[in-house]
Short mmCIF file of C-alpha atoms in Angstrom, two decimals:
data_model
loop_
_atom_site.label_atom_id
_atom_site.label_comp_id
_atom_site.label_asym_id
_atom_site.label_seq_id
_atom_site.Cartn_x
_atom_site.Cartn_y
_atom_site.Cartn_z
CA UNK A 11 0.00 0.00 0.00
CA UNK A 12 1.23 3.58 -0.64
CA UNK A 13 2.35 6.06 1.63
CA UNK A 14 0.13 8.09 0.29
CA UNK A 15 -3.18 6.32 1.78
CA UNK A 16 -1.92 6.10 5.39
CA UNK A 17 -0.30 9.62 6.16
CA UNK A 18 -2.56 12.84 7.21
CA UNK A 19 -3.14 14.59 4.32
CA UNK A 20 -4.75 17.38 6.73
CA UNK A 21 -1.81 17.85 9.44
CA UNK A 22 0.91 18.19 5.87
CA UNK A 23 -0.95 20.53 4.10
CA UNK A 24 -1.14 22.43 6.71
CA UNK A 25 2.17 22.36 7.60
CA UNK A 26 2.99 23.43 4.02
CA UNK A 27 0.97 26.30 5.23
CA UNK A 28 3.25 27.33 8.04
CA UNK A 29 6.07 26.73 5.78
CA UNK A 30 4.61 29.63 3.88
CA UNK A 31 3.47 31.72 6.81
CA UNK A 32 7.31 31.39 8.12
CA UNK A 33 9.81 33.15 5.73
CA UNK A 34 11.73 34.71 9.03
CA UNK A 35 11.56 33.53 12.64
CA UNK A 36 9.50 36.31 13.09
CA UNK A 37 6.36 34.96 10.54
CA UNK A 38 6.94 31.75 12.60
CA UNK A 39 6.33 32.97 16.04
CA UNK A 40 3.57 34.92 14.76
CA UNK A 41 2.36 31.89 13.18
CA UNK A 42 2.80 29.49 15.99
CA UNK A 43 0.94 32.18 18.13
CA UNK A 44 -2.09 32.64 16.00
CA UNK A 45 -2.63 28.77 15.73
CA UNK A 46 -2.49 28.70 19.76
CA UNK A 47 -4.81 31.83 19.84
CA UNK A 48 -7.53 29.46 18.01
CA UNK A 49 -6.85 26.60 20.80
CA UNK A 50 -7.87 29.04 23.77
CA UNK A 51 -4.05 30.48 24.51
CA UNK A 52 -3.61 34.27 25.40
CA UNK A 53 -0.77 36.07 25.23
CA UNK A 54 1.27 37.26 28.92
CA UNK A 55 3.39 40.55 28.51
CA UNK A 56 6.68 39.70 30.20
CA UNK A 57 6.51 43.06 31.97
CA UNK A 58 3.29 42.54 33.15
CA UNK A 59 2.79 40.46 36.92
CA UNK A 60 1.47 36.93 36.19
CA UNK A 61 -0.75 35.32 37.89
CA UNK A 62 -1.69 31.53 38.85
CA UNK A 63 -4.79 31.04 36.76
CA UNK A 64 -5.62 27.97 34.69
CA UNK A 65 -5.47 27.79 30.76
CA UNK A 66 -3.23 28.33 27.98
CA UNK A 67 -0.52 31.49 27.95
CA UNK A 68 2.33 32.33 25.70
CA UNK A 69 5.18 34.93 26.12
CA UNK A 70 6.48 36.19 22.29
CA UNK A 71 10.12 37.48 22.39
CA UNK A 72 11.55 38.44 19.02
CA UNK A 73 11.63 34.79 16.99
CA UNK A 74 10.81 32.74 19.83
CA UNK A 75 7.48 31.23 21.50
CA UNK A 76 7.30 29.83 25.05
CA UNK A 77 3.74 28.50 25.62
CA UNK A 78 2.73 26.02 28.37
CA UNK A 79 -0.83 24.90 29.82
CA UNK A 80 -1.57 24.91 33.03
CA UNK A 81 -4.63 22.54 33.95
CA UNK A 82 -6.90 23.20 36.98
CA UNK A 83 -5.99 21.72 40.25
CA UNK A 84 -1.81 21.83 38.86
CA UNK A 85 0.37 22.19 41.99
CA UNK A 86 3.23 24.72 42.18
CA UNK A 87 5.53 21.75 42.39
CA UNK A 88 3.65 19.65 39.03
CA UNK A 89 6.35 19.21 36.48
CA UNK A 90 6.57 20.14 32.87
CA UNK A 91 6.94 18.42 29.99
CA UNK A 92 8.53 20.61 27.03
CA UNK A 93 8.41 20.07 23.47
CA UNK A 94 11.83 21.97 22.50
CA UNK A 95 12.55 23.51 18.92
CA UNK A 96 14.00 26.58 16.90
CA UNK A 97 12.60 28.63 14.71
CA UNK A 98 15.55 30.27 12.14
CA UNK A 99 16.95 28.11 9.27
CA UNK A 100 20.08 29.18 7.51
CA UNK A 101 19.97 31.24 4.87
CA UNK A 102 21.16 34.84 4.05
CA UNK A 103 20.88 37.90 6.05
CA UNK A 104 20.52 41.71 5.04
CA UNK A 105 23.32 43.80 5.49
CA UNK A 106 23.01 46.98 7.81
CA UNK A 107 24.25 48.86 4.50
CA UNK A 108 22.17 47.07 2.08
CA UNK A 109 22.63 49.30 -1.39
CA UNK A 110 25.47 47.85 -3.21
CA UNK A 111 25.96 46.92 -6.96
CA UNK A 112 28.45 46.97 -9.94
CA UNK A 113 28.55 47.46 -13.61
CA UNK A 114 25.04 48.95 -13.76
CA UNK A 115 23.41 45.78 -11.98
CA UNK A 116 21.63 46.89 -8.35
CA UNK A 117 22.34 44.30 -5.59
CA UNK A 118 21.62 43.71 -1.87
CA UNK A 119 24.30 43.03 0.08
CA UNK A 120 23.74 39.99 2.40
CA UNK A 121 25.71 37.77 5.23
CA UNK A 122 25.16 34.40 5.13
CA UNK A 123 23.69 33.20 8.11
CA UNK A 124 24.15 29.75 9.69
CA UNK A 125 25.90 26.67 7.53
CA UNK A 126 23.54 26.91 4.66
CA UNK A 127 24.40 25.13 1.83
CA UNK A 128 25.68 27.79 -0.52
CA UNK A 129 24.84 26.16 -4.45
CA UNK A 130 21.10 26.15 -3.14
CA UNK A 131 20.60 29.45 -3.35
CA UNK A 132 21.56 30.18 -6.80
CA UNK A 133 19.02 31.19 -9.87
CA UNK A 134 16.52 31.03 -7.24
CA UNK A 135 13.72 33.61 -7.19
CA UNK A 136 13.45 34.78 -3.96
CA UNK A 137 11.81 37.69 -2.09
CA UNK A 138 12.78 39.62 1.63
CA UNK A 139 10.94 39.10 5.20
CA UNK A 140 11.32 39.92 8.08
CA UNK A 141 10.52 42.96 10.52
CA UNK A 142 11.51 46.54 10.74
CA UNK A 143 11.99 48.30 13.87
CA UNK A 144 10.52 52.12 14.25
CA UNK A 145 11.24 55.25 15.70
CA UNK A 146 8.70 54.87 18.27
CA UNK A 147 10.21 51.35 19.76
CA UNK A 148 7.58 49.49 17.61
CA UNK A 149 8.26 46.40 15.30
CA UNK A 150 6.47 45.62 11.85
CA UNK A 151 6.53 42.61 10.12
CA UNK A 152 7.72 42.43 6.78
CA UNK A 153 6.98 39.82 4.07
CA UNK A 154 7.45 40.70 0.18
CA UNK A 155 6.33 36.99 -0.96
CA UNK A 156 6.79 37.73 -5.01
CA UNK A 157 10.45 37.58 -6.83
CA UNK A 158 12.61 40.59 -6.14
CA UNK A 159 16.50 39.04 -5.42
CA UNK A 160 17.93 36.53 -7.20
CA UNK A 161 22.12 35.12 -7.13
CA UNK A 162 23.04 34.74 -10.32
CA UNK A 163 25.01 31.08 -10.96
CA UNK A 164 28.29 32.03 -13.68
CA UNK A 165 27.86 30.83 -16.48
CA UNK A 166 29.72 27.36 -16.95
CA UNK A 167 31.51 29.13 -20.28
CA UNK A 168 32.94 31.21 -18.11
CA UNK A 169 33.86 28.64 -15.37
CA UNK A 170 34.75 25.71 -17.68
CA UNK A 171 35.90 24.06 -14.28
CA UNK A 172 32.59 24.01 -12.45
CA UNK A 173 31.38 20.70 -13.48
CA UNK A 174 34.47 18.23 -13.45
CA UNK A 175 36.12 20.28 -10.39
CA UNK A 176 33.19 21.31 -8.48
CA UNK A 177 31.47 24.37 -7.97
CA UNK A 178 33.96 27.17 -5.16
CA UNK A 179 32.09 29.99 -4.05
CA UNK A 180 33.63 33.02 -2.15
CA UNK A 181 30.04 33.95 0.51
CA UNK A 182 31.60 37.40 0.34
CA UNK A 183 31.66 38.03 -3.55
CA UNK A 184 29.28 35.18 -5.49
CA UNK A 185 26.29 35.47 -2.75
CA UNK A 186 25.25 38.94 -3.19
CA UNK A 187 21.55 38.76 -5.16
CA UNK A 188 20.91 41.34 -7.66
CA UNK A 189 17.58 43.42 -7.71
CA UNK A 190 17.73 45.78 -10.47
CA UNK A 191 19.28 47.87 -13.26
CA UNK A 192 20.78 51.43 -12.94
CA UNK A 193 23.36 53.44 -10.15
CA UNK A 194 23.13 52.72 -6.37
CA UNK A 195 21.74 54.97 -4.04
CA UNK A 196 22.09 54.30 -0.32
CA UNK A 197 18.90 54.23 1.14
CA UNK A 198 17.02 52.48 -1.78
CA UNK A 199 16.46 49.36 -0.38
CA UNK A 200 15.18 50.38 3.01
CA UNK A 201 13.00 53.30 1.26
CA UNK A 202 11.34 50.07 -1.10
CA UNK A 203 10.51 48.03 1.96
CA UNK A 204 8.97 51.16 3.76
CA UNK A 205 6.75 51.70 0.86
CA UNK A 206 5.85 47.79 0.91
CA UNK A 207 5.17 47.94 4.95
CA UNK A 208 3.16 51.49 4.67
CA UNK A 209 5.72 53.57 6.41
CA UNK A 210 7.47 56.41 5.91
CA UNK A 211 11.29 55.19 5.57
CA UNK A 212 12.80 57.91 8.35
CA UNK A 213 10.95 56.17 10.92
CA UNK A 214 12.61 52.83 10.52
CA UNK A 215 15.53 52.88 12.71
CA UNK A 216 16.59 49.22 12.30
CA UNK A 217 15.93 45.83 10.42
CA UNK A 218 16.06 42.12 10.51
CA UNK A 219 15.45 41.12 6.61
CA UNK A 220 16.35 38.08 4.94
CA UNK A 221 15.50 36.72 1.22
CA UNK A 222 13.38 33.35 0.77
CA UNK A 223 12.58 31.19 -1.99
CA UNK A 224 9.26 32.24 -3.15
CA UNK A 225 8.46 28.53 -4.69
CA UNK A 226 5.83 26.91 -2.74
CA UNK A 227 6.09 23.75 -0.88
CA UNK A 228 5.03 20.61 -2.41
CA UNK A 229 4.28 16.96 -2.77
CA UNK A 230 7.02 14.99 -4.76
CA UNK A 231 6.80 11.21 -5.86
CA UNK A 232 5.37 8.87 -7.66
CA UNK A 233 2.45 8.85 -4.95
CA UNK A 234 3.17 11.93 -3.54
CA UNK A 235 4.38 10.24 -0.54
CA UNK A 236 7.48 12.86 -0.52
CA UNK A 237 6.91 16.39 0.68
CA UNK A 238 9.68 19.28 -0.93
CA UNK A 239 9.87 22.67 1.02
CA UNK A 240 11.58 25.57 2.48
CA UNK A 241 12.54 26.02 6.47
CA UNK A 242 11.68 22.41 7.25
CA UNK A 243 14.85 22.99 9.34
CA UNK A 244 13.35 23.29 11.90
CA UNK A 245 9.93 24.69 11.41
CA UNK A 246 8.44 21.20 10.85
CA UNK A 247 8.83 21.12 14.58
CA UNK A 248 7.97 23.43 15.51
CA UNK A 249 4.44 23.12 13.60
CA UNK A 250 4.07 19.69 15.06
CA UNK A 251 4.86 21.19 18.52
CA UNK A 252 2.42 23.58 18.28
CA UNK A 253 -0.07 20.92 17.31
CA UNK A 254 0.48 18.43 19.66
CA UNK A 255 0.32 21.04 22.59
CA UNK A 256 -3.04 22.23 20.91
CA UNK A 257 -4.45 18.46 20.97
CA UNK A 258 -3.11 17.89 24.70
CA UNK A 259 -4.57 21.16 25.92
CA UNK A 260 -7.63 20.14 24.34
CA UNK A 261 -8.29 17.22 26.77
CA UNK A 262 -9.66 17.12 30.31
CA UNK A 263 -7.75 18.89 32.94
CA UNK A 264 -7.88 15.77 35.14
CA UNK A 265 -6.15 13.66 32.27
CA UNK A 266 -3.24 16.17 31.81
CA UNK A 267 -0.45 14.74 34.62
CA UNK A 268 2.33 17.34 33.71
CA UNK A 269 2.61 21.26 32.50
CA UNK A 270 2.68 20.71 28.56
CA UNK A 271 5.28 23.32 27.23
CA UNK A 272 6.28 24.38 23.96
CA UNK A 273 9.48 26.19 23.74
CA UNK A 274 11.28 27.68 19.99
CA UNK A 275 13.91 29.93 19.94
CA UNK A 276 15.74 31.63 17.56
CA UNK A 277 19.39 31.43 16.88
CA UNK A 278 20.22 27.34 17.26
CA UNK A 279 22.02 27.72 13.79
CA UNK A 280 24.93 30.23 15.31
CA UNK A 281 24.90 28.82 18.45
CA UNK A 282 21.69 29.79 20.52
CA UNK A 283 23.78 32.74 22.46
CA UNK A 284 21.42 35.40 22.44
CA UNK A 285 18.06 36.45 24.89
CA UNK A 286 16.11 34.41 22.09
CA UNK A 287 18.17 31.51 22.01
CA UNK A 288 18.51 28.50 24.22
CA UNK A 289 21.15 29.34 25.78
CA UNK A 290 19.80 32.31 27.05
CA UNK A 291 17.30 32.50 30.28
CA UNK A 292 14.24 32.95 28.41
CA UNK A 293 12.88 28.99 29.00
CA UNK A 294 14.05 28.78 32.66
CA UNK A 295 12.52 32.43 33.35
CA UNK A 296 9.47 31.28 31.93
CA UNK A 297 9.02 28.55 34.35
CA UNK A 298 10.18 29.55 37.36
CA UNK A 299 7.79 32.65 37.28
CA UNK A 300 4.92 29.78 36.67
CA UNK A 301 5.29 28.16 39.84
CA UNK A 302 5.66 31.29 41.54
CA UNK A 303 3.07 32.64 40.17
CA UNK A 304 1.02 29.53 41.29
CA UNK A 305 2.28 30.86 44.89
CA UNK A 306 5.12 28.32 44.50
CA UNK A 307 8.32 28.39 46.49
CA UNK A 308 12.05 28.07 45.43
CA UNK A 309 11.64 24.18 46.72
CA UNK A 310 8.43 24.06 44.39
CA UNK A 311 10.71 25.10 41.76
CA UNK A 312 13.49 23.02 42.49
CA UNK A 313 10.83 19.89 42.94
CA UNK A 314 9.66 21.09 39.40
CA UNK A 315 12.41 21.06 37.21
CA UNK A 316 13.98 17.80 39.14
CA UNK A 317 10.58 16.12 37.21
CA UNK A 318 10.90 17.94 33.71
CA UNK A 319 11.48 16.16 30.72
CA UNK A 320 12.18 18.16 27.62
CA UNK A 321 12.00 16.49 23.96
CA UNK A 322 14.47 18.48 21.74
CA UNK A 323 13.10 18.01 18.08
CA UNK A 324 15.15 19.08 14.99
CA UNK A 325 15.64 17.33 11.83
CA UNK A 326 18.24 14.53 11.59
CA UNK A 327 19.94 12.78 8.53
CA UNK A 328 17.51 10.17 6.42
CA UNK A 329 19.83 7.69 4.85
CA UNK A 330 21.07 9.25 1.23
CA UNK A 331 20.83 6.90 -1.53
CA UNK A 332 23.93 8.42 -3.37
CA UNK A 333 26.00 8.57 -0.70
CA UNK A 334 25.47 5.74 1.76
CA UNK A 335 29.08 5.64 3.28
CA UNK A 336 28.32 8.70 4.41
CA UNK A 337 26.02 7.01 6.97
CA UNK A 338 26.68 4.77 10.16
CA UNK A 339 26.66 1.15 8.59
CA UNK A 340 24.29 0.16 10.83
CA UNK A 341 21.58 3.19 11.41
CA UNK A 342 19.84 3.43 8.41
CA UNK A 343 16.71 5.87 9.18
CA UNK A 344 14.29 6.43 6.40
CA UNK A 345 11.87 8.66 5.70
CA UNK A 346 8.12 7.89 6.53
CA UNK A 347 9.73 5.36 9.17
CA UNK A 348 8.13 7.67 12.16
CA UNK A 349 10.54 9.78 14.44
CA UNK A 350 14.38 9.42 14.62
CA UNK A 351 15.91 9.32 18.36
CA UNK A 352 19.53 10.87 18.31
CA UNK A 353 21.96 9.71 20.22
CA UNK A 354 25.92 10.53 20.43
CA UNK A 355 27.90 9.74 23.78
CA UNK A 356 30.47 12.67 23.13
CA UNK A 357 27.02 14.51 24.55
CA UNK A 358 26.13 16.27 20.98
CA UNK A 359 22.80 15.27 21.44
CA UNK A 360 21.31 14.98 25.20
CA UNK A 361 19.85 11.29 25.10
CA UNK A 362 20.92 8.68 27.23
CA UNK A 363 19.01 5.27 28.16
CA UNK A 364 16.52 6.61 30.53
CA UNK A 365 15.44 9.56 27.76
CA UNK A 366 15.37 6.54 25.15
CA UNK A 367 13.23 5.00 27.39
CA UNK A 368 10.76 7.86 28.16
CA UNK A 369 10.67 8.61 23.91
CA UNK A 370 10.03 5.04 23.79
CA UNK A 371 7.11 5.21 25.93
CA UNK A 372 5.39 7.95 24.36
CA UNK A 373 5.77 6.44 21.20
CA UNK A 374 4.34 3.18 21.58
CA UNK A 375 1.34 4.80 23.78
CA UNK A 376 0.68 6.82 20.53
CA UNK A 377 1.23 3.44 18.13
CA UNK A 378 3.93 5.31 16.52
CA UNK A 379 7.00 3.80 14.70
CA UNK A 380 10.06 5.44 15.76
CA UNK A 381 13.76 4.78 14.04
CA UNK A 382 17.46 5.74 15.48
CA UNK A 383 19.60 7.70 14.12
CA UNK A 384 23.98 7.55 15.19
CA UNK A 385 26.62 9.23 13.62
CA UNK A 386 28.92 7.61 11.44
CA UNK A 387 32.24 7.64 13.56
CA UNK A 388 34.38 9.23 10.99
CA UNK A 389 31.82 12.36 10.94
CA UNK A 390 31.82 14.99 13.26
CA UNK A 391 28.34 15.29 14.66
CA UNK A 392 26.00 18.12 14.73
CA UNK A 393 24.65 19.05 17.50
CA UNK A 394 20.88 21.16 19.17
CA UNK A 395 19.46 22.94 22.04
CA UNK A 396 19.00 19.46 23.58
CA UNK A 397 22.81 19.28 25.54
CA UNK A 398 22.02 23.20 25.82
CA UNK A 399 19.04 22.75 27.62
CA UNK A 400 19.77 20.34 29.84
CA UNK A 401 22.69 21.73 31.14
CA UNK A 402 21.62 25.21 32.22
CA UNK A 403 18.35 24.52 33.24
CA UNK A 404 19.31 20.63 34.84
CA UNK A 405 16.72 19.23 32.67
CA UNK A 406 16.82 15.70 31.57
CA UNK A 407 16.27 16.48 27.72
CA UNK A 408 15.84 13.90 24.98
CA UNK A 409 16.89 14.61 21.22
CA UNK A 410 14.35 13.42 18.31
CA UNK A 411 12.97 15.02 14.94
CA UNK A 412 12.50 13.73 12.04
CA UNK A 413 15.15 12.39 9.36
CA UNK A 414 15.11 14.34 5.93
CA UNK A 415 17.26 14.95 2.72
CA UNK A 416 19.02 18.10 1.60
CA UNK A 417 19.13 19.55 5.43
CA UNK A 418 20.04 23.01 5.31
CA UNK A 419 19.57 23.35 1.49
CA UNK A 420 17.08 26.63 0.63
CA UNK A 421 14.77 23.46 -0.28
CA UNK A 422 14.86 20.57 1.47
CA UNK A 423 12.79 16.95 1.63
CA UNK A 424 10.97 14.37 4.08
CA UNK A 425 8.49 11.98 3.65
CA UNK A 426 4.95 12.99 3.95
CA UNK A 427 3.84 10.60 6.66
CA UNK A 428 6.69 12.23 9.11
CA UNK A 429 5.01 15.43 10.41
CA UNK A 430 2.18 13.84 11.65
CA UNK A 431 3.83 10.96 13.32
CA UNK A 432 6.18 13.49 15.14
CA UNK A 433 3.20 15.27 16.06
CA UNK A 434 1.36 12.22 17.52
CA UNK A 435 4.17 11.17 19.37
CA UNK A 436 4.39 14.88 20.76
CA UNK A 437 1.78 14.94 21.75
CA UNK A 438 1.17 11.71 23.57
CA UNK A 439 4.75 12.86 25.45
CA UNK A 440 3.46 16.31 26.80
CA UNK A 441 -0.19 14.19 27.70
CA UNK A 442 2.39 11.62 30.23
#
């Protein structure tokens, strides 16, 4: 029987649709928030005092989402269970002195951002999101979704080399994407985007733009059991997050054991140092001013976190059928196989036995088929928030996701079944 008949068609397409609605961590957040808005969730101010009521909140800071669930009856002292993601995918980044250009061709100039795969963003059409910050400390998002930038590939008669010797780019001279004829004029770029936001360009005082492909995602295959797309690094997580702690918050408050929590930050592909990122106090702020708002205690905090379990999703390697040495000989993970659990013992990725154990059991509550997924020893490893989290907030913290193709490519693959089984198994975790 085909993929095609078993997966969700539902949960994909619409995570197609959040693929879309994400071109910048930004879009994402604002994304993630509007789906949890629908599912009951209101937003708390971080400057605002909490307080200990029941329900759904959220707290939105820059390109990360922190949203937990608090059922009736929850002690100060009930522990959480976190679904753990990021919300920026590499790519390219505008320059804070955009207007550059030679020989009569306009360009942007851009930094790339993260270990993006170069080649992928060649000949692309692509267009600029993010958010603009104004004179009056206000931010406005930013999403010109048509083709405006493109990086234009040399021609291979002029680079007779490219094919037998492989492609060499320099990021600082072959990535800058052209937008136009004519002279440069500092100022241009920011004075477009104004225009395109409904502003008058002197009151933006600062930016956070980067180009996207404008191609939409889509189903690939023979049965379209294959789905092609943009961000999925890690934004398919972060949908599925955001669904599962929908579904769970959905249930009866007497059936809900544990605190769901979602938690995405921005900034896991430079390292997650920053107030967004994991490895900033965002996450363990969050929750300690839950159980105190609940009238909690620093022993209620301590008792807390010493039951929290955190499931760090990001994608992982599916096995490539070109280059299969590439791959531990004996983890082969495949796509539409279910989940992948990550595991390195140089502490890469957080799991040990006892977080196999608890991934395990939320899988096969769920009925879900899960895979695992080891370095090949002559690799070095990647690496998530999971060893991040767990060390600074003493978390035990589990890394999963889902194995796909082309990771960190502008366009990048996994089967279509995936999402939905990551989001099953999600959500039967944060349930208990």
């Amino acid at each position: 029987m085909s993929s095609s008949h078993r997966f969700d068609r539902g949960h994909t397409d619409d995570l197609m649709a959040f693929l879309m609605a994400g071109p910048s961590p930004y879009h994402a957040v604002a994304a993630a928030a509007s789906r949890l808005e629908k599912a009951g969730f209101r937003q708390v101010e971080e400057t605002a005092a909490w307080d200990g009521s029941s329900g759904g909140k959220y707290v939105l800071r820059g390109g990360a989402i922190v949203a937990w669930y608090v059922p009736e009856g929850a002690e100060a002292h009930t522990p959480f269970r976190i679904a753990g993601a990021h919300t920026d995918s590499p790519n390219l980044r505008v320059k804070p002195m955009p207007d550059t250009g030679a020989y009569g061709w306009r360009q942007i100039a851009v930094e790339v951002y993260g270990g993006t795969l170069l080649n992928t963003w060649l000949d692309r059409d692509l267009g600029l999101a993010g958010r603009i910050s104004l004179r009056d400390g206000t931010h406005r998002l930013v999403d010109i979704d048509r083709p405006l930038l493109r990086v234009p590939q040399l021609a291979v008669h002029l680079d007779r080399t490219a094919n037998p010797d492989g492609l060499k780019l320099d990021r600082q001279k072959h990535m800058q994407p052209i937008w136009g004829l004519g002279d440069v004029a500092e100022g241009d770029l920011i004075r477009f985007v104004a225009e395109e936001a409904g502003v008058d360009a002197e009151d933006i005082t600062g930016w956070d733009l980067m180009p996207h492909p404008v191609e939409a995602p889509s189903y690939l295959g023979r049965d379209r059991e294959l789905v092609a797309g943009p961000r999925m690094d890690n934004l398919l997580s972060v949908h599925a997050a955001v669904a599962a702690l929908a579904a769970v918050a959905g249930q009866p408050d007497a059936e809900i054991p544990y605190i769901p929590v979602l938690a995405a930050f921005d900034h896991e592909e430079n390292g997650s140092q920053s107030d967004t990122g994991a490895d900033g106090p965002l996450l363990g702020t969050v929750l300690e001013r839950s159980v105190f708002a609940r009238g909690g205690t620093y022993e209620d905090r301590a008792r807390a976190f010493a039951g929290t379990v955190c499931l760090s999703s990001d994608t992982g390697h599916a096995i490539h059928p070109n280059y299969g040495e590439r791959h531990d000989p004996t983890h082969h993970p495949v796509v539409n196989g279910g989940p992948i659990l990550k595991v390195n013992v140089n502490m890469r990725y957080a799991t040990d036995g006892s977080g196999r154990a608890v991934f395990a059991s939320a899988c096969e509550r769920a009925g879900v088929p899960w895979q695992t997924f080891v370095s090949n020893n002559s690799m070095p490893c990647g690496t998530t928030i999971g060893p991040i989290t767990a060390a600074r907030h003493g978390i035990q913290t589990v890394d999963i996701g889902v194995a796909i193709l082309s990771m960190h490519s502008a366009r990048e693959l996994c089967g279509a079944d995936d999402p939905h089984l990551l989001a099953t198994a999600l959500a039967s975790f944060l349930a208990g």
